[in-house]
Coordinates of C-alpha atoms (C1' of nucleotides) in Angstrom, one line a residue:
Chain A
X78 CA -68.2 140.3 -27.5
X79 CA -68.0 144.1 -27.8
X80 CA -70.4 144.5 -24.9
X81 CA -68.2 142.4 -22.7
X82 CA -65.3 144.7 -23.3
X83 CA -67.5 147.7 -22.7
X84 CA -68.6 146.3 -19.3
X85 CA -65.0 145.6 -18.4
X86 CA -64.0 149.1 -19.2
X87 CA -66.9 150.5 -17.2
X88 CA -65.7 148.4 -14.2
X89 CA -62.2 149.6 -14.7
X90 CA -63.2 153.2 -14.7
X91 CA -65.5 152.9 -11.7
X92 CA -63.4 150.7 -9.5
X93 CA -59.9 150.7 -10.7
X94 CA -57.8 147.8 -12.2
X95 CA -58.5 145.4 -9.4
X96 CA -62.3 145.8 -9.8
X97 CA -62.4 144.3 -13.2
X98 CA -62.9 140.6 -12.6
X99 CA -64.4 137.9 -14.7
X100 CA -67.1 137.4 -12.1
X101 CA -67.9 141.0 -11.8
X102 CA -68.3 141.3 -15.6
X103 CA -70.5 138.2 -15.6
X104 CA -72.6 139.5 -12.7
X105 CA -73.0 142.8 -14.5
X106 CA -74.2 141.0 -17.7
X107 CA -76.4 138.5 -16.0
X108 CA -74.3 135.6 -17.0
X109 CA -72.1 132.9 -15.5
X110 CA -68.4 133.5 -15.3
X111 CA -67.7 130.4 -17.3
X112 CA -69.8 131.7 -20.1
X113 CA -67.3 134.4 -20.8
X114 CA -64.8 131.8 -21.8
X115 CA -66.8 131.3 -25.0
X116 CA -65.5 134.7 -26.1
X117 CA -62.1 135.1 -24.5
X118 CA -59.6 132.4 -23.5
X119 CA -58.7 134.3 -20.3
X120 CA -59.2 137.5 -18.4
X121 CA -55.8 138.7 -19.6
X122 CA -56.9 138.2 -23.2
X123 CA -60.1 140.2 -22.5
X124 CA -58.1 143.0 -21.0
X125 CA -55.7 142.9 -24.0
X126 CA -58.8 143.4 -26.2
X127 CA -60.0 146.3 -24.2
X128 CA -56.5 147.8 -24.4
X129 CA -56.4 147.4 -28.1
X130 CA -59.8 149.2 -28.4
X131 CA -58.6 152.0 -26.2
X132 CA -55.5 152.6 -28.4
X133 CA -57.8 152.9 -31.4
X134 CA -60.0 155.3 -29.5
X135 CA -57.0 157.4 -28.4
X136 CA -55.7 157.4 -32.0
X137 CA -59.0 158.6 -33.3
X138 CA -59.1 161.4 -30.7
X139 CA -55.7 162.7 -31.6
X140 CA -56.4 162.5 -35.3
X141 CA -59.6 164.3 -34.9
X142 CA -57.8 167.1 -33.1
X143 CA -55.2 167.2 -35.9
X144 CA -57.9 167.5 -38.6
X145 CA -59.7 170.3 -36.8
X146 CA -56.7 172.6 -36.9
X147 CA -57.3 175.5 -39.3
X148 CA -54.6 176.4 -41.8
X149 CA -51.8 174.3 -42.9
X150 CA -49.2 174.3 -40.1
X151 CA -47.7 170.9 -39.2
X152 CA -46.3 172.3 -36.0
X153 CA -49.7 173.6 -35.0
X154 CA -51.2 170.2 -35.8
X155 CA -48.6 168.5 -33.6
X156 CA -49.4 170.7 -30.7
X157 CA -53.1 170.1 -31.1
X158 CA -52.5 166.4 -31.1
X159 CA -50.3 166.7 -28.0
X160 CA -53.1 168.6 -26.2
X161 CA -55.7 166.0 -27.3
X162 CA -53.4 163.3 -26.1
X163 CA -53.2 164.8 -22.6
X164 CA -56.9 165.7 -22.5
X165 CA -57.9 162.2 -23.4
X166 CA -55.6 160.8 -20.8
X167 CA -56.8 163.0 -18.1
X168 CA -60.4 162.2 -18.9
X169 CA -59.6 158.5 -18.9
X170 CA -57.0 157.9 -16.2
X171 CA -57.7 154.3 -15.5
X172 CA -57.7 153.4 -19.2
X173 CA -54.4 155.3 -19.6
X174 CA -52.9 153.2 -16.9
X175 CA -53.9 150.1 -18.6
X176 CA -52.6 151.3 -22.0
X177 CA -49.4 153.0 -21.1
X178 CA -48.7 151.7 -17.6
X179 CA -46.0 149.2 -16.7
X180 CA -46.2 146.1 -18.7
X181 CA -49.2 145.2 -20.9
X182 CA -51.1 142.5 -19.0
X183 CA -51.5 140.5 -22.1
X184 CA -48.5 138.4 -21.6
X185 CA -47.6 138.3 -18.0
X186 CA -45.8 140.5 -15.5
X187 CA -42.6 138.6 -15.8
X188 CA -39.3 140.4 -15.1
X189 CA -37.8 139.3 -18.4
X190 CA -37.8 141.8 -21.2
X191 CA -41.1 141.3 -22.8
X192 CA -41.6 141.0 -26.6
X193 CA -42.5 144.2 -28.6
X194 CA -45.8 145.7 -27.9
X195 CA -47.1 147.2 -31.1
X196 CA -50.3 148.7 -29.7
X197 CA -48.9 152.2 -29.1
X198 CA -47.7 152.4 -32.6
X199 CA -51.0 153.4 -34.0
X200 CA -50.9 156.6 -32.0
X201 CA -47.3 157.2 -32.5
X202 CA -47.3 157.0 -36.3
X203 CA -49.9 159.8 -36.3
X204 CA -47.3 162.0 -34.7
X205 CA -44.6 160.6 -37.0
X206 CA -46.6 161.6 -40.0
X207 CA -46.8 165.3 -39.0
X208 CA -43.2 165.3 -38.1
X209 CA -42.3 163.9 -41.5
X210 CA -44.4 166.6 -43.1
X211 CA -42.6 169.2 -41.0
X212 CA -39.4 167.9 -42.2
X213 CA -40.4 167.9 -45.9
X214 CA -41.1 171.6 -45.5
X215 CA -37.6 172.1 -44.0
X216 CA -39.1 173.1 -40.6
X217 CA -37.7 170.3 -38.6
X218 CA -34.5 170.6 -36.5
X219 CA -33.0 167.2 -36.6
X220 CA -30.3 166.5 -34.0
X221 CA -27.0 165.2 -35.0
X222 CA -27.3 161.5 -34.5
X223 CA -24.6 159.2 -35.6
X224 CA -25.2 157.0 -32.5
X225 CA -28.3 155.3 -33.7
X226 CA -27.8 153.5 -37.0
X227 CA -30.1 151.0 -38.4
X228 CA -31.1 149.7 -35.0
X229 CA -34.8 150.4 -35.5
X230 CA -37.2 147.6 -34.9
X231 CA -37.9 145.6 -38.0
X232 CA -41.6 146.6 -38.0
X233 CA -40.8 150.3 -38.0
X234 CA -38.1 149.8 -40.6
X235 CA -40.6 148.1 -42.9
X236 CA -43.1 150.8 -42.4
X237 CA -40.5 153.4 -43.4
X238 CA -39.3 151.9 -46.6
X239 CA -40.2 154.1 -49.5
X240 CA -41.5 156.9 -47.4
X241 CA -39.8 160.1 -48.3
X242 CA -38.7 162.6 -45.6
X243 CA -38.2 159.8 -43.1
X244 CA -34.5 159.6 -42.8
X245 CA -32.9 158.4 -39.6
X246 CA -32.5 161.8 -37.9
X247 CA -36.2 162.4 -38.5
X248 CA -37.1 159.1 -36.8
X249 CA -34.9 160.1 -33.9
X250 CA -36.5 163.5 -33.6
X251 CA -39.9 161.8 -33.5
X252 CA -38.9 159.2 -30.9
X253 CA -37.4 161.9 -28.6
X254 CA -40.5 164.1 -29.0
X255 CA -42.7 161.1 -28.4
X256 CA -40.9 160.1 -25.2
X257 CA -40.9 163.7 -24.0
X258 CA -44.6 164.0 -24.5
X259 CA -45.2 160.7 -22.8
X260 CA -43.1 161.8 -19.8
X261 CA -44.9 165.0 -19.0
X262 CA -48.4 163.5 -19.6
X263 CA -47.9 160.1 -17.9
X264 CA -46.2 161.7 -15.0
X265 CA -49.2 164.0 -14.5
X266 CA -51.8 161.3 -15.0
X267 CA -50.0 158.8 -12.7
X268 CA -49.9 161.4 -10.0
X269 CA -46.1 161.5 -9.8
X270 CA -46.1 165.3 -10.3
X271 CA -48.5 166.1 -7.5
X272 CA -45.9 166.5 -4.9
X273 CA -44.4 169.4 -6.7
X274 CA -47.0 171.2 -8.6
X275 CA -50.7 171.8 -8.3
X276 CA -51.5 173.5 -11.6
X277 CA -50.1 170.9 -14.0
X278 CA -52.0 172.5 -17.0
X279 CA -49.7 175.5 -16.8
X280 CA -46.7 173.3 -16.6
X281 CA -47.9 171.4 -19.6
X282 CA -48.5 174.4 -21.7
X283 CA -45.1 175.8 -21.0
X284 CA -43.5 172.5 -21.7
X285 CA -45.5 172.4 -25.0
X286 CA -43.7 175.5 -26.1
X287 CA -40.4 173.9 -25.3
X288 CA -41.6 170.9 -27.2
X289 CA -42.3 173.0 -30.3
X290 CA -38.9 174.7 -30.0
X291 CA -37.2 171.3 -29.8
X292 CA -38.8 170.3 -33.0
X293 CA -38.6 173.5 -35.0
X294 CA -35.5 174.9 -33.5
X295 CA -37.1 178.4 -33.5
X296 CA -39.0 180.4 -31.0
X297 CA -42.7 179.6 -31.2
X298 CA -45.1 182.5 -31.0
X299 CA -47.0 182.0 -27.8
X300 CA -50.0 183.8 -29.2
X301 CA -50.3 181.3 -32.0
X302 CA -49.9 178.4 -29.7
X303 CA -53.5 178.7 -28.7
X304 CA -53.0 177.9 -25.0
X305 CA -56.0 178.7 -22.9
X306 CA -55.1 176.9 -19.8
X307 CA -58.6 175.7 -19.1
X308 CA -58.2 172.0 -19.0
X309 CA -58.0 170.7 -15.4
Chain B
X237 CA -40.7 143.3 9.4
X238 CA -37.8 144.0 7.1
X239 CA -37.6 140.4 6.0
X240 CA -41.3 140.4 5.1
X241 CA -40.7 143.3 2.7
X242 CA -37.6 141.5 1.3
X243 CA -39.6 138.4 0.5
X244 CA -42.4 140.5 -1.0
X245 CA -39.9 142.2 -3.3
X246 CA -38.3 138.9 -4.2
X247 CA -41.7 137.5 -5.2
X248 CA -42.4 140.7 -7.2
X249 CA -39.2 140.3 -9.1
X250 CA -39.6 136.6 -9.8
X251 CA -43.3 136.5 -10.7
X252 CA -44.5 139.9 -11.4
X253 CA -47.0 142.1 -9.5
X254 CA -49.7 139.5 -9.4
X255 CA -47.4 136.9 -7.8
X256 CA -46.9 138.9 -4.6
X257 CA -49.6 137.6 -2.3
X258 CA -49.9 137.5 1.4
X259 CA -50.1 133.7 1.3
X260 CA -47.1 133.4 -1.0
X261 CA -45.1 135.5 1.4
X262 CA -46.2 133.5 4.4
X263 CA -45.5 130.3 2.6
X264 CA -42.0 131.5 1.8
X265 CA -41.4 132.5 5.4
X266 CA -42.9 129.3 7.0
X267 CA -45.7 131.3 8.6
X268 CA -49.4 131.5 8.5
X269 CA -51.0 134.3 6.3
X270 CA -52.8 135.7 9.3
X271 CA -49.5 136.1 11.2
X272 CA -48.4 138.9 8.8
X273 CA -51.2 141.0 10.0
X274 CA -49.2 141.6 13.2
X275 CA -46.9 143.7 11.1
X276 CA -49.0 145.2 8.3
X277 CA -52.6 146.1 8.4
X278 CA -53.1 144.9 4.8
X279 CA -51.3 143.8 1.7
X280 CA -51.5 147.2 0.2
X281 CA -49.8 148.7 3.3
X282 CA -47.1 146.1 2.9
X283 CA -46.6 147.0 -0.7
X284 CA -46.5 150.7 0.2
X285 CA -43.7 149.9 2.6
X286 CA -41.8 148.0 -0.1
X287 CA -42.4 150.9 -2.5
X288 CA -41.0 153.4 0.1
X289 CA -37.9 151.3 0.6
X290 CA -37.4 151.1 -3.1
X291 CA -37.5 154.9 -3.5
X292 CA -34.8 155.1 -0.9
X293 CA -32.7 152.6 -2.7
X294 CA -33.1 154.4 -6.0
X295 CA -32.2 157.6 -4.3
X296 CA -29.1 156.2 -2.9
X297 CA -28.1 154.7 -6.2
X298 CA -28.4 158.0 -8.0
X299 CA -26.6 159.9 -5.2
X300 CA -23.8 157.4 -5.3
X301 CA -23.4 158.0 -9.0
X302 CA -23.4 161.7 -8.4
X303 CA -20.7 161.5 -5.8
X304 CA -18.5 159.4 -7.9
X305 CA -18.2 161.9 -10.6
X306 CA -14.7 163.4 -10.8
X307 CA -14.1 167.1 -11.0
X308 CA -16.8 169.7 -10.1
X309 CA -19.2 169.9 -13.0
X310 CA -22.9 170.0 -12.0
X311 CA -24.0 169.1 -15.5
X312 CA -21.7 166.0 -15.5
X313 CA -23.2 165.0 -12.2
X314 CA -26.7 165.4 -13.6
X315 CA -25.9 163.1 -16.5
X316 CA -24.3 160.6 -14.2
X317 CA -27.4 160.6 -12.1
X318 CA -29.6 160.2 -15.2
X319 CA -27.6 157.2 -16.3
X320 CA -27.8 155.7 -12.8
X321 CA -31.5 156.2 -12.8
X322 CA -31.9 154.4 -16.1
X323 CA -29.5 151.6 -15.1
X324 CA -31.2 151.0 -11.8
X325 CA -34.6 150.9 -13.5
X326 CA -33.5 148.5 -16.2
X327 CA -32.0 146.2 -13.5
X328 CA -35.2 146.4 -11.5
X329 CA -38.1 146.5 -14.0
X330 CA -40.7 145.1 -11.7
X331 CA -39.8 147.4 -8.9
X332 CA -39.8 150.4 -11.2
X333 CA -43.3 149.5 -12.2
X334 CA -44.4 149.5 -8.6
X335 CA -42.8 152.8 -7.9
X336 CA -43.4 154.8 -11.0
X337 CA -46.3 153.0 -12.6
X338 CA -49.9 154.1 -12.7
X339 CA -51.3 154.8 -9.3
X340 CA -49.6 153.8 -6.1
X341 CA -51.5 150.8 -4.7
X342 CA -51.4 152.3 -1.3
X343 CA -54.7 154.0 -1.5
X344 CA -56.9 152.4 -4.2
X345 CA -57.2 152.4 -7.9
X346 CA -60.0 154.8 -8.0
X347 CA -60.5 157.0 -11.0
X348 CA -60.6 160.2 -9.0
X349 CA -57.6 162.3 -8.8
X350 CA -55.5 160.8 -6.0
X351 CA -53.9 162.7 -3.2
X352 CA -50.3 163.8 -3.6
X353 CA -47.7 161.0 -3.6
X354 CA -44.6 162.3 -1.9
X355 CA -42.5 159.2 -2.4
X356 CA -40.8 160.2 -5.7
X357 CA -39.7 163.5 -4.1
X358 CA -36.7 162.0 -2.4
X359 CA -35.2 161.1 -5.8
X360 CA -36.4 164.3 -7.5
X361 CA -34.8 166.7 -5.0
X362 CA -31.4 165.1 -5.7
X363 CA -31.7 166.3 -9.2
X364 CA -33.1 169.6 -8.1
X365 CA -30.1 170.2 -5.9
X366 CA -27.7 169.8 -8.8
X367 CA -29.8 172.0 -11.1
X368 CA -29.8 174.6 -8.4
X369 CA -26.0 174.4 -8.2
X370 CA -25.9 174.8 -12.0
X371 CA -28.0 177.8 -11.7
X372 CA -25.9 179.4 -9.0
X373 CA -22.9 179.2 -11.4
X374 CA -24.9 180.8 -14.2
X375 CA -24.9 177.7 -16.3
X376 CA -28.6 177.0 -16.3
X377 CA -30.8 178.1 -19.2
X378 CA -34.1 178.9 -17.7
X379 CA -37.1 179.1 -20.0
X380 CA -39.3 182.1 -20.0
X381 CA -42.1 181.2 -17.7
X382 CA -44.8 183.6 -16.7
X383 CA -47.4 181.0 -17.0
X384 CA -46.6 179.1 -13.8
X385 CA -46.9 181.4 -10.8
X386 CA -46.9 180.2 -7.3
X387 CA -48.9 177.1 -8.1
X388 CA -46.3 174.8 -6.6
X389 CA -47.5 172.2 -4.2
X390 CA -47.4 173.4 -0.6
X391 CA -44.8 170.8 0.4
X392 CA -42.3 171.9 -2.3
X393 CA -42.9 175.6 -1.6
X394 CA -42.0 174.9 2.0
X395 CA -38.9 173.1 1.0
X396 CA -37.9 176.0 -1.2
X397 CA -38.2 178.8 1.3
X398 CA -34.8 180.2 2.1
X399 CA -32.9 178.2 -0.5
X400 CA -31.0 180.4 -2.8
X401 CA -30.9 179.8 -6.5
X402 CA -34.3 178.2 -6.5
X403 CA -36.4 180.8 -8.1
X404 CA -39.5 179.8 -10.1
X405 CA -37.9 179.4 -13.5
X406 CA -35.3 177.1 -11.9
X407 CA -38.1 175.0 -10.5
X408 CA -39.7 174.8 -13.9
X409 CA -36.5 173.9 -15.5
X410 CA -36.2 171.1 -13.1
X411 CA -39.7 169.8 -13.5
X412 CA -39.4 169.8 -17.3
X413 CA -36.1 168.0 -17.1
X414 CA -37.4 165.5 -14.6
X415 CA -40.4 164.7 -16.7
X416 CA -38.3 164.4 -19.8
X417 CA -36.0 161.9 -18.1
X418 CA -39.0 160.0 -16.8
X419 CA -40.4 159.8 -20.2
X420 CA -37.5 158.3 -22.0
X421 CA -36.7 155.9 -19.2
X422 CA -40.2 154.8 -18.3
X423 CA -41.1 154.3 -21.9
X424 CA -38.1 152.0 -22.4
X425 CA -38.6 150.1 -19.2
X426 CA -42.4 149.6 -19.7
X427 CA -41.6 148.3 -23.2
X428 CA -43.5 151.0 -25.0
X429 CA -40.5 151.8 -27.2
X430 CA -39.8 148.3 -28.4
X431 CA -42.1 148.6 -31.4
X432 CA -39.8 151.3 -32.8
X433 CA -36.3 150.7 -31.7
X434 CA -34.2 147.8 -30.6
X435 CA -31.1 149.6 -29.3
X436 CA -32.6 151.8 -26.7
X437 CA -29.3 152.6 -25.1
X438 CA -28.2 154.5 -28.1
X439 CA -31.4 156.4 -28.1
X440 CA -31.0 157.2 -24.5
X441 CA -27.4 158.5 -24.8
X442 CA -28.4 160.7 -27.7
X443 CA -31.4 162.0 -25.8
X444 CA -29.1 162.6 -22.8
X445 CA -27.1 165.1 -24.9
X446 CA -30.3 166.8 -25.9
X447 CA -31.2 166.8 -22.2
X448 CA -27.9 168.5 -21.3
X449 CA -28.5 171.1 -24.0
X450 CA -31.9 171.8 -22.8
X451 CA -30.5 172.5 -19.3
X452 CA -27.3 174.4 -20.2
X453 CA -28.4 176.0 -23.5
X454 CA -25.0 175.1 -25.0
X455 CA -23.7 172.3 -27.0
X456 CA -22.3 169.6 -24.8
X457 CA -19.1 168.0 -25.8
X458 CA -19.9 164.4 -26.6
X459 CA -16.4 163.3 -25.6
X460 CA -16.9 164.6 -22.1
X461 CA -20.3 163.0 -21.9
X462 CA -18.7 159.7 -21.1
X463 CA -21.2 157.6 -23.1
X464 CA -20.0 154.1 -23.7
X465 CA -23.2 152.5 -24.9
X466 CA -22.6 149.3 -23.1
X467 CA -25.5 149.0 -20.8
X468 CA -28.2 146.9 -22.5
Chain C
dC293 C1' -44.7 132.7 40.5
dT294 C1' -47.9 135.7 38.4
dG295 C1' -49.5 138.6 35.0
dC296 C1' -49.3 140.6 30.6
dA297 C1' -48.3 141.6 26.1
dA298 C1' -46.4 140.1 21.9
dA299 C1' -46.3 136.4 18.3
dG300 C1' -48.3 132.9 15.9
dT301 C1' -52.0 129.3 14.8
dG302 C1' -56.2 127.4 12.7
dA303 C1' -60.6 127.8 11.2
dA304 C1' -64.0 130.4 8.7
dT305 C1' -66.0 133.8 5.3
dG306 C1' -66.4 135.5 0.9
dG307 C1' -64.1 136.7 -3.2
dT308 C1' -61.2 135.3 -7.4
dG309 C1' -59.7 132.6 -12.3
dT310 C1' -60.2 128.5 -14.6
dT311 C1' -61.9 123.9 -16.1
dC312 C1' -65.0 120.4 -16.8
dT313 C1' -69.4 118.3 -17.9
dC314 C1' -73.8 118.8 -19.2
dG315 C1' -78.1 120.8 -21.2
dT316 C1' -80.2 124.0 -24.2
dT317 C1' -80.9 126.9 -28.2
dT318 C1' -80.2 128.1 -33.0
dC319 C1' -79.6 127.4 -37.7
dG320 C1' -78.3 125.6 -42.2
dG321 C1' -78.4 121.6 -45.4
dT322 C1' -80.9 118.0 -47.3
Chain D
dA261 C1' -89.7 118.6 -41.8
dC262 C1' -85.9 116.6 -40.0
dC263 C1' -81.3 116.0 -38.3
dG264 C1' -76.9 117.2 -36.9
dA265 C1' -73.7 120.3 -35.6
dA266 C1' -72.2 124.2 -33.8
dA267 C1' -72.9 127.9 -30.6
dC268 C1' -74.3 129.3 -26.1
dG269 C1' -74.8 129.1 -21.5
dA270 C1' -75.4 126.9 -16.6
dG271 C1' -73.6 124.7 -12.7
dA272 C1' -70.4 122.4 -9.9
dA273 C1' -65.8 121.9 -8.7
dC274 C1' -60.8 123.2 -7.7
dA275 C1' -57.3 126.0 -6.1
dC276 C1' -56.0 130.3 -4.8
dC277 C1' -56.7 134.9 -2.6
dA278 C1' -57.4 138.7 1.6
dT279 C1' -59.2 139.4 5.8
dT280 C1' -61.1 138.4 10.5
dC281 C1' -61.6 136.2 14.8
dA282 C1' -60.9 133.3 18.7
dC283 C1' -57.5 130.7 20.6
dT284 C1' -52.8 129.1 22.1
dT285 C1' -48.1 129.7 22.8
dT286 C1' -44.0 132.2 24.1
dG287 C1' -41.2 135.2 26.8
dC288 C1' -40.3 138.6 29.9
dA289 C1' -41.1 142.2 33.9
dG290 C1' -42.5 142.7 38.4

DNA sequence: CTGCAAAGTGAATGGTGTTCTCGTTTCGGT
DNA sequence: ACCGAAACGAGAACACCATTCACTTTGCAG
């Protein structure tokens, strides 16, 4: 069960998305393709399982980075998490594509708007937590937002009830920051930045400072940012 | 030749990425699968051709939006282009995934860093042009950037030589803005935002104002932004 | 009319997901 | 100790897939 997913991931890493096939997995495990149907109803379901595991792993990686930040600075923790996010993605390009690429393969590649995909939430809420803490300490610059009312997804709204420091502007600040982070990281990992820039680590670190300024509204001391520009 | 790509795209839209097969195309065209090899060396090459056409189409859509902006305000043009970008992507989700999803299928899905993909450039430079114009008029807020030196990709550096108003900080401002736009749009189209928000149009419009502020450094009059919040 | 090149056919090879039937193993209850 | 049921896996089969090769048809230039 777990081993199947491990083999699938291994094939994904080694040969790309099209290399992970039921038959290849069974070959690798010394089994018959049909035997795998005892554990997964389909290949898509298997990949969905792998994807779920990967989100958990990514979540743990970012949380670990958060917990290893000395002192008690929410903004510093956020930047550490952002760096961990990028580092993990760069070290696991193929997995990243499966997780945060076009549509999750779990359902189908239909052109219709797919139903909510809750998998990314487990990573997102880690960021949300720190942003909320930043807000409680008065360090969050929330944009004026009367546009978005209570149009949050039911799941998120339920998660929010009773949590203090999570008013709507805070949620929006989080979503904007989350999308911004996704943009710079996914673009690099997917190779859509390569036509313009070779040293994407420098671009990322500079953008990270912008990122911090967007959140805190103040200049962020570059010395404290801890940028070393070594990754990739 | 062109019809083949049209049929391929049609299949992509109707049935998702996995539905576009050489045999399905040939079936749709009343031909034999092997006949298609007269025109394309492989299915991947065919898809690469489709992808290239799509980038051209997206580029034309954004440029059209730019040219239909009344007055002479680079920032307003940029926002119109951003909206056109999103609108086109939402109307062509499957195509968007092929263009700006994980790795272009032209080469292979290997885990190694792929060679530069120049296709997105034709859309990017349209934004770059307006940002340059904004800079020439002194309306661009360029971030302090001593981190990124002349680490631009050779192709972009060549494009830049001789162009005025395209110093390094301007390039960085463009790249940051480009990535930010990509983040909010791709995240929505790929469905990675659905767990948190239902009305993503409102989120986008609010983020667009942030986007304008990041570029211009000044508050942007929401009345002039022309947001109507009707699209999706 | 002849030659030639482009365009398309049909069969063949080897890979794929999925389903079905069938045998084997394992293990818990009595 | 036995039996039954459930779990596990094998194997064949079906339909689809990309790709290749040898072959025929078409159409046009000389």
